[in-house]
Amino acid sequence: MNLTQNTTKIYFDVASIRKDFPILSRTVNGRPLVYFDNAATTQKPQVVIDAITKYYTHQNSNIHRGVHYLSQVATQAYEDSREKIRAFINAEKNHEVIFTKGTTDGINLVANGFGRKFIGAGDEIVISELEHHSNIVPWQMLCEEKGAVLRVAPINEVGEIVMEELLKLLSPRTKLVAISHVSNALGSVNPIKEIIKKAHDLNIPVLIDGAQAIQHTKVDVQDLDCDFYVFSGHKLFASTGVGILYGKEEFLNKMNPYQGGGDMIKTVTFEKTTYNELPHKFEAGTPHIEGGITLGTAIDYVNSIGLENISAYEQELLEYATEKLSQLEGIRFIGTAKEKASVISFLIDGVHPYDLGVILDKMGIAIRTGHHCTQPLMQKFNIPGTARASFAFYNTKEEVDVFIASVIKAAAMLK
Ligand code: PLP
C-alpha cells in the first residue's frame, strides 16, 4: 500500500483516496490535472456523484408537502441529512441547522433577518480587513439602509487580526461581530474562540464565516459558542448551490424571515401571515433538495477519513510546499500567519500572477489568480492580486513538485 506518511504518522492511503475522485485522473491540456484551486471549490468523490444520480433515479420529488411515497422518501433523506450536518458541527438542535444556497446566502440571511430588525442608526458592526466580499458587502448594504457604521479591525503584516485593535472597536454600540474562521486569500486561521468570548463578555453576538474552515478542521459550534456559523456545500466536496446557516435557536426565533413564500408559513390570509417553526421559517420555496441530501453524503465521506487526519495531512502538504516555494528566487508570500490552513498566496518579482496562472493552466495546473474577492485586503498589501495555490487532502507532494517545477519554468518564460 502506498501510505502517505512522515517519520511518525500515517494518515491515510492518499493513492486510494485519489481514486475516489474521478476528475483527478483526467488530463488538462495534455497533462495530468494538478488541481490546486480547492479554496474556490472542491472536487466531488464518486459517492457524492452516485448519490446525486441515485436521488434523480430513485427519490426525486418535492419535500415536506406530499402524502405520496416519493415525497416521503425525499423528505426523509433531506431531514436525515440535516441531522448528519447537526452532528458534524455539533449543533445542539436539529432546527438550528438552516439550509441555504451557500455562505453568501447565509450571511445575507443574517444581515436581513437579524440586521434589519436589531441594527439601527448609529449602531456598529465589526468585521476585519481580511474578509471576503461576502462578509463585507451585505453589512455595507445594511449600514447604508439603517445609518449604521461598519468598523474594520486591522491585520498585521503577516495577515493576522490585531486582537488589541479589534477589542478596542467593541463597545455598547457594537451590535454584531462578523469574522471569517479562515481567510480565503491568506490562509490565516483567526482566533475566533477568543473573539467570540470577548464579544460575549459585552453581550455582542458573533457570526463566523466558515467557508474556508469547515473542510479543513473540526468545527464544534457549541464549543465555539458562536451565534451564527455559515458555510458552503461545494467547498466541502458536495454540490454548488447548497450551504448551511447554523444559528442559536434564541436568535433564529427572534429574527424575521429573510424570504417569503411556500414552506416558511403556518397560515396565510390576505390580511396576515403567520410563520412556520424553525428551521422552515428560513427555508422559503423549494430548496436544493438533491444538494441538501448529498451534502450529508459528503459529510459521511469526510467522517470516514477523519478531519484530524485531513488537518494533519494538509498541514504537512502546506509546510512542504511553503518550504520548497521559499527557495524560489524573487518569491514573496502574502500571508504568513503562524496559524494557517492549506492556502499559499504568493507573488514572484517581475511576473504578473495572471500570466503565471495562464501558463500553469497550459501545463495542466489549476491555481487561482487575482484579488480572491478580497479587494480591500489586496489594497492593504498594495498589490492588485496574488497567485494562490490551495490544497485538499487528495493532493500530494508529487503534485507540489510538479507545480514548483512548472512555476520555475513559467517564471523563466515571463521574466
Ligand atoms: N467567505 C469566504 C471566506 C470564502 O472563501 C467564500 C468563497 O470563496 C465565501 C465567503 C463565499 O462563498 P460562496 O460563494 O460559496 O457563497
CSV table of C-alpha atoms in Angstrom, one decimal, residues 63-216:
chain,number,residue,atom,x,y,z
A,63,ILE,CA,-40.4,17.6,0.0
A,64,HIS,CA,-42.4,18.5,3.1
A,65,ARG,CA,-45.7,18.6,1.3
A,66,GLY,CA,-46.6,15.4,-0.4
A,67,VAL,CA,-48.5,12.4,1.1
A,68,HIS,CA,-47.2,10.2,-1.6
A,69,TYR,CA,-44.3,7.7,-1.3
A,70,LEU,CA,-41.6,9.5,-3.2
A,71,SER,CA,-42.3,12.8,-1.4
A,72,GLN,CA,-41.9,11.0,1.9
A,73,VAL,CA,-38.7,9.3,0.8
A,74,ALA,CA,-37.2,12.6,-0.4
A,75,THR,CA,-38.3,14.4,2.8
A,76,GLN,CA,-36.8,11.7,5.0
A,77,ALA,CA,-33.5,11.8,3.1
A,78,TYR,CA,-33.4,15.6,3.3
A,79,GLU,CA,-34.1,15.6,7.0
A,80,ASP,CA,-31.7,12.8,7.7
A,81,SER,CA,-29.1,14.9,6.1
A,82,ARG,CA,-29.9,17.9,8.3
A,83,GLU,CA,-29.3,15.6,11.3
A,84,LYS,CA,-25.9,14.5,9.9
A,85,ILE,CA,-25.0,18.1,9.5
A,86,ARG,CA,-26.1,18.9,13.0
A,87,ALA,CA,-23.9,16.1,14.3
A,88,PHE,CA,-21.0,17.2,12.1
A,89,ILE,CA,-20.9,20.7,13.6
A,90,ASN,CA,-22.2,19.6,17.0
A,91,ALA,CA,-25.2,21.9,17.0
A,92,GLU,CA,-27.4,21.3,20.0
A,93,LYS,CA,-30.7,21.2,18.0
A,94,ASN,CA,-31.6,19.9,14.6
A,95,HIS,CA,-33.7,23.0,13.8
A,96,GLU,CA,-30.7,25.3,14.4
A,97,VAL,CA,-29.4,24.0,11.0
A,98,ILE,CA,-30.9,26.0,8.2
A,99,PHE,CA,-30.3,25.0,4.6
A,100,THR,CA,-29.2,27.9,2.4
A,101,LYS,CA,-27.7,28.4,-1.1
A,102,GLY,CA,-24.2,28.8,0.5
A,103,THR,CA,-22.1,31.1,2.6
A,104,THR,CA,-23.1,34.2,0.8
A,105,ASP,CA,-26.7,33.4,1.2
A,106,GLY,CA,-26.3,32.6,4.9
A,107,ILE,CA,-24.6,35.9,5.6
A,108,ASN,CA,-27.3,37.8,3.6
A,109,LEU,CA,-30.0,35.9,5.6
A,110,VAL,CA,-28.5,37.1,8.9
A,111,ALA,CA,-28.0,40.7,7.6
A,112,ASN,CA,-31.6,40.8,6.6
A,113,GLY,CA,-33.3,38.6,9.3
A,114,PHE,CA,-31.2,39.8,12.2
A,115,GLY,CA,-29.6,43.0,11.0
A,116,ARG,CA,-32.7,44.8,9.7
A,117,LYS,CA,-34.5,44.0,12.9
A,118,PHE,CA,-31.9,44.6,15.5
A,119,ILE,CA,-29.4,47.1,14.0
A,120,GLY,CA,-30.3,50.8,13.7
A,121,ALA,CA,-28.8,54.2,13.2
A,122,GLY,CA,-25.5,54.7,14.9
A,123,ASP,CA,-25.1,51.0,15.7
A,124,GLU,CA,-21.9,49.3,14.7
A,125,ILE,CA,-20.9,46.1,13.0
A,126,VAL,CA,-17.3,44.9,13.4
A,127,ILE,CA,-15.5,42.9,10.7
A,128,SER,CA,-11.8,42.5,9.8
A,129,GLU,CA,-9.6,43.6,7.0
A,130,LEU,CA,-9.2,40.1,5.7
A,131,GLU,CA,-12.9,39.4,5.0
A,132,HIS,CA,-14.2,38.0,1.7
A,133,HIS,CA,-16.6,40.4,-0.1
A,134,SER,CA,-19.5,38.1,1.0
A,135,ASN,CA,-18.7,39.2,4.6
A,136,ILE,CA,-18.3,42.9,3.8
A,137,VAL,CA,-20.9,43.9,1.2
A,138,PRO,CA,-24.1,42.6,3.0
A,139,TRP,CA,-23.1,44.6,6.1
A,140,GLN,CA,-22.3,47.7,4.0
A,141,MET,CA,-25.8,47.4,2.4
A,142,LEU,CA,-27.3,47.1,5.8
A,143,CYS,CA,-25.4,50.1,7.2
A,144,GLU,CA,-26.4,52.2,4.2
A,145,GLU,CA,-30.1,51.3,4.8
A,146,LYS,CA,-30.0,51.8,8.5
A,147,GLY,CA,-27.4,54.5,9.1
A,148,ALA,CA,-25.3,52.0,11.0
A,149,VAL,CA,-21.5,52.0,10.9
A,150,LEU,CA,-19.1,49.3,9.6
A,151,ARG,CA,-15.9,49.2,11.8
A,152,VAL,CA,-12.9,47.2,10.4
A,153,ALA,CA,-10.3,45.6,12.7
A,154,PRO,CA,-6.9,45.8,11.1
A,155,ILE,CA,-4.5,42.9,10.4
A,156,ASN,CA,-0.7,42.9,10.8
A,157,GLU,CA,1.9,42.5,8.0
A,158,VAL,CA,1.8,38.7,8.2
A,159,GLY,CA,-2.0,38.6,7.9
A,160,GLU,CA,-3.2,38.1,11.5
A,161,ILE,CA,-6.0,40.1,13.0
A,162,VAL,CA,-4.6,42.6,15.6
A,163,MET,CA,-6.6,41.5,18.6
A,164,GLU,CA,-5.9,44.6,20.7
A,165,GLU,CA,-7.3,46.7,17.9
A,166,LEU,CA,-10.3,44.5,17.4
A,167,LEU,CA,-11.1,44.6,21.1
A,168,LYS,CA,-10.8,48.4,21.1
A,169,LEU,CA,-13.6,48.5,18.5
A,170,LEU,CA,-16.1,46.6,20.7
A,171,SER,CA,-18.4,48.9,22.6
A,172,PRO,CA,-22.0,49.2,23.6
A,173,ARG,CA,-22.7,50.4,20.0
A,174,THR,CA,-21.5,47.1,18.6
A,175,LYS,CA,-24.5,45.0,17.6
A,176,LEU,CA,-22.6,42.2,15.8
A,177,VAL,CA,-19.1,40.9,15.1
A,178,ALA,CA,-18.8,39.1,11.7
A,179,ILE,CA,-15.4,37.4,11.2
A,180,SER,CA,-14.1,34.6,9.0
A,181,HIS,CA,-12.7,31.5,10.6
A,182,VAL,CA,-10.0,31.1,7.9
A,183,SER,CA,-9.0,33.7,5.3
A,184,ASN,CA,-9.5,32.5,1.7
A,185,ALA,CA,-6.8,34.8,0.4
A,186,LEU,CA,-4.1,34.3,3.0
A,187,GLY,CA,-5.0,31.1,4.8
A,188,SER,CA,-4.8,32.8,8.2
A,189,VAL,CA,-6.7,30.9,10.9
A,190,ASN,CA,-8.3,33.6,13.1
A,191,PRO,CA,-8.6,33.2,16.9
A,192,ILE,CA,-12.4,33.0,16.7
A,193,LYS,CA,-12.9,31.4,20.0
A,194,GLU,CA,-11.2,34.2,21.8
A,195,ILE,CA,-13.0,36.8,19.7
A,196,ILE,CA,-16.4,35.2,20.5
A,197,LYS,CA,-15.6,35.1,24.2
A,198,LYS,CA,-14.5,38.8,24.3
A,199,ALA,CA,-17.6,39.8,22.3
A,200,HIS,CA,-19.9,37.8,24.5
A,201,ASP,CA,-18.4,39.4,27.6
A,202,LEU,CA,-20.0,42.6,26.2
A,203,ASN,CA,-23.2,40.8,25.1
A,204,ILE,CA,-22.3,41.1,21.4
A,205,PRO,CA,-23.4,38.3,19.1
A,206,VAL,CA,-20.9,36.8,16.7
A,207,LEU,CA,-21.2,35.4,13.1
A,208,ILE,CA,-18.4,33.2,11.8
A,209,ASP,CA,-17.9,32.8,8.1
A,210,GLY,CA,-16.7,29.2,8.0
A,211,ALA,CA,-16.4,28.9,4.2
A,212,GLN,CA,-12.7,28.1,4.4
A,213,ALA,CA,-12.6,26.2,7.7
A,214,ILE,CA,-15.3,23.5,7.5
A,215,GLN,CA,-13.3,21.4,5.1
A,216,HIS,CA,-10.1,21.6,7.0
